[in-house]
Amino acid sequence: MDPSDFRRHGHALVEWIADYLEGSERYPVLPRVAPGDVRRALPDAAPEHGESFDAIFADFERVIVPALTHWNHPGFFGYFAITASAPGVLADFLSAALNQQAMLWRTSPAATELEETSLAWLRQLLGLPDSFEGVIYDTASISSLHALAAARQMTVPGVRDAGLAGRDVGAVRVYCSEHAHSSIDKAVILLGLGHRSLRHIPVDDNFRMRTDALRDAIAEDTASGVRPLAVVATIGTTSTTSVDPVREVAEICRRDSIWLHVDAAYAGVAAALPEQRPHFAGWEQADSIVVNPHKWLFTPFDLSAFYCRRMDVVRQAFALTPDYLQTAEGARGVRNLMDTGIQLGRRFRSLKLWMVLRDFGTDGVRAVLSEHIRLARLFARWIDDDPDFERVAPVPFSVVCFRARPHTFAGTSKELDAFNARLLDAINATGDVFLSHTRLNQRFTLRLAVGHLRTTEQHVGRAWELLKQHTARLTSATTV
Ligand code: PLP
């Protein structure tokens, strides 16, 4: 592509993106395609001769766009709703053009130092002490993997050189609640600790880790010679956004010198709001914390912020510099990002965090988060006030867990589960909204997660209207 074509297509693309960001509602949130449709619409092999960008873009619009799930749609209420905001999109455009590969300070002084600066800004916004050093990974799964790798480095002597296999290192244990994210399971599997090394601690009625059960589990394991390796506490669990009692968990960890990792992947940014701070009490005592700006800080996927008070241990676990990567400034102690993780090459992710934080300002960030929380509480009130619905969990942040329970419904609890599953399919089929589900106390539960920048009361109202409409329709269909 020559420079003049680049300019022409680039301008057209910016127009297209601007229209999209402004008007993503013209698409159904969930695409109306069947498995295999996209693959069948595309040739089996790459073209032998280069094609024009006009032709490529026409196929993008014809084949790709209709098969997109629109995470950037204000009616997206599934999982955790997210936003690629305009400054973040522009930053990623620039990042692709600059193609920075920030393995060493030398290979991108700007990306290396901007990562430090933008993570320090975020840390201040969240009220964390500057004893936490930050590094950016792609996802929370990888951040938590590094946290547990550091815990393993601390707990299993010689693990870096001798590994785990073929020697008797004794059993170790990682603890998290029954509601912790499955990325913790994957981390213990990948670290060679074995899935059985993870002990899921029961939760109380509000889905928070029970610290009495944690204490008992640690005592029982220690008495039988199993060494506690880490506790993972979650602020904002995946299903209900419940908050583990981190301060108490931190006390237990301090007493027994156990690594404490806090998974605040979704909810962490809410610490920017003074009124939300009580949920975060004690997290400053953690050894490591993960917060995902790509979840609730309007930053395009992917960007996970990993904070650690023992980054020296992360370096002990991962730093390894082959001759070709040695530099004079590295020898003088300048920070090389490749030392704090498994990855060598890394993208210029900090650019989007920096641009988002500057574009919104801390007051702008707080305003959006507050509004999302207000909308979730409003929706929760509608649920609470309606005899055909019930709320299934508290709403500490911007997610509501609920289900339909029509007052005339006389079926079994299994039939009520099936009713809610049909209700979910029906409202998602409208294309106006997308909600996802979870299972709480064995009951099929619907979730409404507010998190998109352009989501307003009107969108939440539309979700509520559809829920009521389809509940009434399905109820009369069931009765008939
Ligand atoms: N931790 C929590 C609490 C989550 O809810 C999720 C995903 O939703 C993750 C970790 C994994 O996030 P990622 O996709 O960034 O790995």
Coordinates of N, CA and C in Angstrom, one line a residue, residues 57-240:
F57 N -11.8 -4.4 2.3 CA -12.8 -3.7 3.2 C -14.2 -4.1 2.9
A58 N -14.5 -4.3 1.6 CA -15.8 -4.7 1.2 C -16.2 -6.0 1.9
D59 N -15.2 -7.0 1.9 CA -15.4 -8.3 2.5 C -15.5 -8.1 4.0
F60 N -14.7 -7.2 4.6 CA -14.8 -7.0 6.0 C -16.3 -6.6 6.4
E61 N -16.9 -5.7 5.6 CA -18.2 -5.3 5.9 C -19.2 -6.4 5.6
R62 N -19.0 -7.2 4.5 CA -19.9 -8.2 4.1 C -19.9 -9.5 5.0
V63 N -18.6 -9.9 5.4 CA -18.5 -11.2 6.0 C -18.2 -11.0 7.5
I64 N -17.3 -10.1 7.9 CA -16.9 -10.0 9.3 C -17.8 -9.2 10.1
V65 N -18.3 -8.1 9.7 CA -19.1 -7.2 10.6 C -20.4 -8.0 11.0
P66 N -21.1 -8.7 10.1 CA -22.3 -9.3 10.5 C -22.1 -10.5 11.5
A67 N -20.8 -10.9 11.7 CA -20.5 -12.0 12.6 C -19.8 -11.4 13.9
L68 N -19.9 -10.1 14.1 CA -19.3 -9.6 15.3 C -20.3 -9.6 16.5
T69 N -19.8 -10.0 17.6 CA -20.5 -9.7 18.9 C -20.1 -8.3 19.3
H70 N -21.1 -7.5 19.5 CA -20.8 -6.0 19.7 C -20.6 -5.7 21.2
W71 N -19.4 -6.0 21.6 CA -19.0 -5.6 23.0 C -19.0 -4.1 23.2
N72 N -18.9 -3.4 22.1 CA -18.9 -1.9 22.2 C -20.3 -1.4 21.9
H73 N -21.3 -2.1 22.4 CA -22.8 -1.7 22.2 C -23.3 -1.4 23.6
P74 N -24.0 -0.3 23.7 CA -24.5 0.1 25.0 C -25.6 -0.8 25.6
G75 N -26.1 -1.8 24.8 CA -27.0 -2.8 25.2 C -26.3 -4.1 25.6
F76 N -24.9 -4.0 25.7 CA -24.2 -5.2 26.1 C -24.1 -5.2 27.6
F77 N -24.8 -6.2 28.2 CA -24.8 -6.3 29.7 C -24.3 -7.7 30.1
G78 N -23.6 -8.4 29.2 CA -23.2 -9.8 29.6 C -21.8 -9.7 30.3
Y79 N -21.5 -10.9 30.9 CA -20.2 -11.1 31.6 C -19.8 -9.8 32.4
F80 N -18.7 -9.1 32.0 CA -18.5 -7.8 32.5 C -18.5 -6.9 31.2
A81 N -19.4 -5.9 31.2 CA -19.5 -5.0 30.1 C -18.3 -4.1 30.0
I82 N -17.8 -3.8 28.8 CA -16.5 -3.1 28.7 C -16.7 -2.0 27.6
T83 N -15.7 -1.2 27.5 CA -15.7 -0.1 26.5 C -14.3 0.0 25.8
A84 N -14.3 0.1 24.5 CA -13.1 0.7 23.8 C -13.5 2.1 23.6
S85 N -13.0 3.0 24.4 CA -13.3 4.4 24.3 C -12.5 5.0 23.2
A86 N -12.9 6.2 22.7 CA -12.2 6.8 21.5 C -10.7 7.1 21.8
P87 N -10.3 7.6 22.9 CA -8.9 7.9 23.1 C -8.1 6.5 23.1
G88 N -8.7 5.5 23.7 CA -8.1 4.2 23.7 C -7.9 3.6 22.3
V89 N -8.9 3.8 21.4 CA -8.9 3.3 20.1 C -7.8 4.1 19.3
L90 N -7.7 5.4 19.5 CA -6.7 6.1 18.8 C -5.3 5.7 19.2
A91 N -5.2 5.4 20.5 CA -3.9 5.0 21.1 C -3.5 3.6 20.4
D92 N -4.4 2.7 20.3 CA -4.1 1.4 19.7 C -3.7 1.6 18.2
F93 N -4.3 2.5 17.6 CA -4.0 2.8 16.2 C -2.5 3.2 16.1
L94 N -2.2 4.2 17.0 CA -0.8 4.7 17.0 C 0.1 3.6 17.4
S95 N -0.3 2.8 18.4 CA 0.6 1.7 18.8 C 0.9 0.7 17.7
A96 N -0.1 0.4 16.9 CA 0.2 -0.5 15.8 C 1.2 0.2 14.8
A97 N 1.0 1.5 14.6 CA 1.9 2.1 13.6 C 3.3 2.2 14.1
L98 N 3.4 2.5 15.4 CA 4.8 2.6 16.0 C 5.5 1.3 16.2
N99 N 4.7 0.3 16.4 CA 5.2 -1.1 16.5 C 6.4 -1.2 17.5
Q100 N 6.1 -0.6 18.6 CA 7.2 -0.7 19.7 C 7.2 -2.1 20.3
Q101 N 8.4 -2.5 20.5 CA 8.5 -3.9 21.1 C 9.4 -3.6 22.4
A102 N 8.7 -3.5 23.5 CA 9.4 -2.9 24.7 C 10.0 -4.0 25.6
M103 N 10.8 -4.9 25.0 CA 11.4 -5.9 25.9 C 12.5 -5.3 26.8
L104 N 13.2 -4.4 26.2 CA 14.3 -3.7 26.9 C 14.0 -2.2 27.0
W105 N 14.6 -1.5 27.9 CA 14.5 -0.1 27.9 C 15.0 0.5 26.6
R106 N 16.1 -0.1 26.1 CA 16.7 0.4 24.8 C 15.7 0.2 23.6
T107 N 14.9 -0.9 23.6 CA 14.1 -1.1 22.5 C 12.8 -0.3 22.5
S108 N 12.6 0.4 23.6 CA 11.6 1.5 23.6 C 11.6 2.2 25.0
P109 N 12.5 3.2 25.1 CA 12.5 4.0 26.3 C 11.1 4.6 26.6
A110 N 10.4 5.0 25.6 CA 9.1 5.6 25.8 C 8.1 4.6 26.4
A111 N 8.0 3.4 25.8 CA 7.0 2.5 26.3 C 7.4 2.0 27.7
T112 N 8.7 1.9 27.9 CA 9.1 1.4 29.2 C 8.8 2.4 30.3
E113 N 9.1 3.7 30.0 CA 8.9 4.7 31.1 C 7.4 5.1 31.2
L114 N 6.7 5.1 30.0 CA 5.3 5.4 30.1 C 4.5 4.4 30.9
E115 N 4.9 3.1 30.8 CA 4.3 2.1 31.6 C 4.4 2.4 33.1
E116 N 5.6 2.8 33.4 CA 5.8 3.1 34.9 C 4.9 4.3 35.3
T117 N 4.9 5.3 34.4 CA 4.2 6.5 34.8 C 2.7 6.3 34.8
S118 N 2.1 5.6 33.8 CA 0.7 5.4 33.7 C 0.2 4.5 34.8
L119 N 1.0 3.5 35.2 CA 0.6 2.6 36.3 C 0.7 3.3 37.6
A120 N 1.7 4.3 37.7 CA 1.8 5.1 39.0 C 0.5 6.0 39.1
W121 N 0.1 6.5 38.0 CA -1.2 7.4 38.0 C -2.3 6.5 38.4
L122 N -2.4 5.3 37.8 CA -3.6 4.5 38.2 C -3.5 4.1 39.6
R123 N -2.3 3.7 40.1 CA -2.1 3.3 41.5 C -2.6 4.5 42.4
Q124 N -2.2 5.7 42.1 CA -2.7 6.8 42.9 C -4.2 7.0 42.9
L125 N -4.8 6.8 41.7 CA -6.2 6.9 41.6 C -6.9 5.9 42.5
L126 N -6.3 4.7 42.6 CA -6.9 3.6 43.4 C -6.5 3.7 44.8
G127 N -5.7 4.7 45.2 CA -5.3 4.8 46.6 C -4.4 3.8 47.1
L128 N -3.6 3.2 46.2 CA -2.6 2.2 46.7 C -1.3 2.8 47.0
P129 N -0.6 2.3 48.0 CA 0.7 2.9 48.3 C 1.8 2.7 47.2
D130 N 2.8 3.6 47.2 CA 3.8 3.4 46.1 C 4.8 2.3 46.4
S131 N 4.6 1.5 47.4 CA 5.4 0.3 47.6 C 5.0 -0.7 46.5
F132 N 3.9 -0.5 45.9 CA 3.5 -1.4 44.8 C 4.1 -1.0 43.5
E133 N 4.9 -1.9 42.9 CA 5.4 -1.6 41.6 C 4.5 -2.3 40.6
G134 N 4.3 -1.6 39.4 CA 3.4 -2.2 38.5 C 4.0 -2.6 37.2
V135 N 3.3 -3.6 36.6 CA 3.7 -4.0 35.2 C 2.4 -4.4 34.5
I136 N 2.4 -4.2 33.2 CA 1.2 -4.5 32.4 C 1.4 -5.8 31.7
Y137 N 0.4 -6.6 31.9 CA 0.2 -7.9 31.1 C -1.0 -7.8 30.3
D138 N -1.2 -8.8 29.5 CA -2.4 -8.8 28.6 C -3.7 -9.0 29.4
T139 N -3.8 -10.0 30.2 CA -5.0 -10.3 30.9 C -4.8 -10.6 32.4
A140 N -5.9 -10.6 33.1 CA -5.8 -10.9 34.5 C -5.3 -12.4 34.7
S141 N -5.7 -13.2 33.8 CA -5.2 -14.6 34.0 C -3.7 -14.7 34.0
I142 N -3.1 -13.9 33.2 CA -1.6 -13.9 33.2 C -1.0 -13.1 34.4
S143 N -1.7 -12.0 34.8 CA -1.3 -11.3 36.0 C -1.3 -12.3 37.2
S144 N -2.4 -13.0 37.4 CA -2.5 -13.9 38.5 C -1.5 -15.1 38.4
L145 N -1.3 -15.5 37.2 CA -0.2 -16.5 37.0 C 1.1 -16.1 37.5
H146 N 1.5 -14.8 37.2 CA 2.7 -14.3 37.7 C 2.7 -14.1 39.2
A147 N 1.6 -13.7 39.8 CA 1.5 -13.6 41.2 C 1.8 -15.0 41.9
L148 N 1.2 -16.0 41.3 CA 1.4 -17.3 42.0 C 2.7 -17.9 41.6
A149 N 3.3 -17.5 40.5 CA 4.7 -17.9 40.2 C 5.6 -17.3 41.3
A150 N 5.4 -16.0 41.6 CA 6.2 -15.4 42.6 C 6.0 -16.1 44.0
A151 N 4.8 -16.4 44.3 CA 4.5 -17.1 45.6 C 5.2 -18.5 45.6
R152 N 5.2 -19.1 44.5 CA 5.9 -20.4 44.4 C 7.4 -20.2 44.6
Q153 N 8.0 -19.2 43.9 CA 9.4 -18.9 44.1 C 9.8 -18.7 45.5
M154 N 8.9 -18.0 46.3 CA 9.1 -17.8 47.7 C 9.0 -19.0 48.6
T155 N 8.1 -19.9 48.2 CA 7.7 -21.0 49.1 C 8.5 -22.3 48.8
V156 N 8.8 -22.5 47.5 CA 9.4 -23.8 47.2 C 10.9 -23.5 46.9
P157 N 11.8 -23.9 47.8 CA 13.2 -23.6 47.7 C 13.8 -24.2 46.4
G158 N 14.5 -23.5 45.7 CA 15.2 -24.0 44.5 C 14.3 -24.3 43.3
V159 N 13.1 -23.8 43.3 CA 12.2 -24.2 42.2 C 12.6 -23.8 40.9
R160 N 13.3 -22.6 40.8 CA 13.7 -22.1 39.5 C 14.7 -23.0 38.9
D161 N 15.7 -23.5 39.6 CA 16.7 -24.4 39.0 C 16.3 -25.8 39.0
A162 N 15.7 -26.3 40.1 CA 15.5 -27.8 40.2 C 14.0 -28.1 39.8
G163 N 13.2 -27.2 39.6 CA 11.8 -27.5 39.2 C 11.0 -28.2 40.3
L164 N 10.0 -28.9 39.9 CA 9.2 -29.6 40.9 C 9.2 -31.1 40.7
A165 N 9.4 -31.5 39.4 CA 9.4 -32.9 39.1 C 10.6 -33.6 39.5
G166 N 10.5 -34.9 39.9 CA 11.7 -35.7 40.2 C 12.3 -35.4 41.5
R167 N 11.7 -34.7 42.4 CA 12.3 -34.5 43.7 C 11.2 -34.3 44.7
D168 N 11.5 -34.5 46.0 CA 10.4 -34.4 47.0 C 10.3 -33.0 47.6
V169 N 9.4 -32.2 47.0 CA 9.3 -30.9 47.6 C 8.1 -30.8 48.6
G170 N 7.4 -31.9 48.7 CA 6.2 -31.9 49.6 C 5.0 -31.1 49.0
A171 N 3.9 -31.4 49.5 CA 2.7 -30.8 49.0 C 2.5 -29.3 49.4
V172 N 2.0 -28.5 48.5 CA 1.7 -27.1 48.8 C 0.2 -26.8 48.5
R173 N -0.3 -25.7 49.0 CA -1.7 -25.4 48.9 C -1.9 -23.9 48.5
V174 N -2.8 -23.7 47.6 CA -3.3 -22.4 47.3 C -4.8 -22.3 47.7
Y175 N -5.2 -21.2 48.3 CA -6.6 -21.1 48.8 C -7.3 -20.0 48.0
C176 N -8.5 -20.2 47.7 CA -9.3 -19.1 47.1 C -10.8 -19.5 47.4
S177 N -11.7 -18.6 47.2 CA -13.1 -19.0 47.5 C -13.7 -19.8 46.4
E178 N -14.8 -20.4 46.7 CA -15.6 -21.2 45.7 C -15.9 -20.3 44.5
H179 N -15.9 -19.0 44.7 CA -16.4 -18.1 43.7 C -15.2 -17.4 43.0
A180 N -14.0 -17.8 43.3 CA -12.8 -17.2 42.6 C -12.9 -17.6 41.1
H181 N -12.2 -16.8 40.3 CA -12.2 -17.0 38.9 C -11.4 -18.3 38.5
S182 N -11.8 -19.0 37.4 CA -11.1 -20.2 37.0 C -9.7 -19.9 36.5
S183 N -9.3 -18.7 36.3 CA -7.9 -18.4 36.0 C -6.9 -18.9 37.1
I184 N -7.4 -18.9 38.3 CA -6.6 -19.4 39.4 C -6.4 -20.9 39.3
D185 N -7.4 -21.6 38.9 CA -7.3 -23.0 38.7 C -6.2 -23.2 37.6
K186 N -6.4 -22.5 36.5 CA -5.4 -22.7 35.4 C -4.0 -22.4 35.8
A187 N -3.8 -21.3 36.7 CA -2.5 -20.9 37.1 C -1.8 -22.1 37.9
V188 N -2.6 -22.7 38.8 CA -1.9 -23.8 39.6 C -1.6 -25.0 38.7
I189 N -2.4 -25.2 37.7 CA -2.2 -26.3 36.8 C -0.9 -26.0 36.0
L190 N -0.8 -24.8 35.5 CA 0.3 -24.4 34.6 C 1.6 -24.4 35.5
L191 N 1.5 -24.0 36.7 CA 2.7 -23.9 37.5 C 3.2 -25.2 38.1
G192 N 2.5 -26.3 37.7 CA 3.0 -27.6 38.1 C 2.7 -28.0 39.5
L193 N 1.8 -27.2 40.1 CA 1.4 -27.5 41.5 C 0.3 -28.6 41.5
G194 N -0.4 -28.7 40.4 CA -1.5 -29.7 40.3 C -2.8 -29.1 40.7
H195 N -3.8 -29.5 40.0 CA -5.1 -28.8 40.3 C -5.6 -29.1 41.8
R196 N -5.1 -30.3 42.3 CA -5.6 -30.7 43.6 C -4.9 -29.8 44.7
S197 N -3.9 -29.0 44.3 CA -3.3 -28.1 45.3 C -4.1 -26.9 45.6
L198 N -5.2 -26.7 44.8 CA -6.1 -25.6 45.0 C -7.3 -26.0 45.9
R199 N -7.4 -25.2 47.0 CA -8.5 -25.6 47.9 C -9.5 -24.4 47.9
H200 N -10.7 -24.8 47.5 CA -11.8 -23.8 47.4 C -12.5 -23.6 48.7
I201 N -12.4 -22.5 49.3 CA -13.0 -22.2 50.6 C -14.5 -21.8 50.4
P202 N -15.3 -22.4 51.3 CA -16.8 -22.1 51.2 C -17.1 -20.6 51.4
V203 N -18.2 -20.2 50.9 CA -18.6 -18.7 51.1 C -19.8 -18.6 52.0
D204 N -20.0 -17.4 52.5 CA -21.2 -17.1 53.3 C -22.4 -16.8 52.4
D205 N -23.5 -16.4 53.0 CA -24.7 -16.2 52.3 C -24.6 -15.1 51.2
N206 N -23.6 -14.2 51.4 CA -23.4 -13.1 50.5 C -22.2 -13.5 49.5
F207 N -21.9 -14.7 49.4 CA -20.9 -15.2 48.4 C -19.4 -14.7 48.7
R208 N -19.2 -14.4 50.0 CA -17.8 -13.9 50.5 C -17.1 -15.1 51.1
M209 N -15.8 -15.1 50.9 CA -15.0 -16.2 51.5 C -15.2 -16.2 53.0
R210 N -15.4 -17.4 53.6 CA -15.6 -17.5 55.0 C -14.2 -17.7 55.6
T211 N -13.8 -16.7 56.4 CA -12.4 -16.7 57.0 C -12.3 -17.7 58.1
D212 N -13.4 -18.1 58.7 CA -13.2 -19.2 59.7 C -12.9 -20.5 59.0
A213 N -13.5 -20.7 57.8 CA -13.2 -21.9 57.0 C -11.8 -21.8 56.4
L214 N -11.3 -20.6 56.1 CA -9.9 -20.5 55.6 C -8.9 -20.8 56.7
R215 N -9.2 -20.3 57.9 CA -8.3 -20.6 59.0 C -8.2 -22.1 59.3
D216 N -9.4 -22.7 59.3 CA -9.5 -24.2 59.6 C -8.7 -24.9 58.5
A217 N -8.9 -24.5 57.3 CA -8.2 -25.2 56.1 C -6.7 -25.1 56.3
I218 N -6.2 -23.9 56.6 CA -4.8 -23.7 56.7 C -4.3 -24.6 57.9
A219 N -5.0 -24.5 59.0 CA -4.5 -25.3 60.2 C -4.5 -26.8 59.9
E220 N -5.5 -27.3 59.2 CA -5.6 -28.7 58.9 C -4.4 -29.1 57.9
D221 N -4.2 -28.3 56.9 CA -3.1 -28.6 56.0 C -1.8 -28.5 56.6
T222 N -1.6 -27.5 57.4 CA -0.3 -27.3 58.1 C 0.0 -28.5 59.0
A223 N -1.0 -28.9 59.7 CA -0.9 -30.1 60.6 C -0.5 -31.3 59.9
S224 N -1.0 -31.4 58.7 CA -0.6 -32.7 57.9 C 0.6 -32.5 57.0
G225 N 1.3 -31.4 57.2 CA 2.6 -31.2 56.5 C 2.4 -30.6 55.1
V226 N 1.3 -30.0 54.8 CA 1.1 -29.3 53.5 C 1.4 -27.9 53.7
R227 N 2.2 -27.3 52.9 CA 2.6 -25.9 53.1 C 1.7 -24.9 52.3
P228 N 1.1 -24.0 53.0 CA 0.3 -23.0 52.3 C 1.2 -22.1 51.4
L229 N 0.8 -21.9 50.2 CA 1.7 -21.2 49.2 C 1.1 -19.8 49.0
A230 N -0.2 -19.7 48.9 CA -0.8 -18.4 48.6 C -2.3 -18.5 48.9
V231 N -2.8 -17.3 49.2 CA -4.3 -17.1 49.3 C -4.7 -16.1 48.2
V232 N -5.7 -16.4 47.5 CA -6.2 -15.4 46.5 C -7.6 -14.9 47.0
A233 N -7.6 -13.7 47.3 CA -8.9 -13.1 47.7 C -9.4 -12.3 46.5
T234 N -10.7 -12.3 46.4 CA -11.3 -11.6 45.2 C -12.2 -10.4 45.7
I235 N -11.9 -9.2 45.1 CA -12.8 -8.1 45.2 C -13.6 -7.9 43.9
G236 N -14.8 -8.4 43.9 CA -15.6 -8.4 42.7 C -15.5 -9.7 42.0
T237 N -16.2 -10.8 42.6 CA -16.1 -12.1 42.0 C -16.9 -12.1 40.7
T238 N -16.5 -13.1 39.9 CA -17.0 -13.1 38.5 C -18.6 -13.2 38.4
S239 N -19.1 -14.1 39.3 CA -20.6 -14.3 39.2 C -21.4 -13.2 39.8
T240 N -21.0 -12.8 41.0 CA -21.9 -11.9 41.8 C -21.2 -10.6 42.1

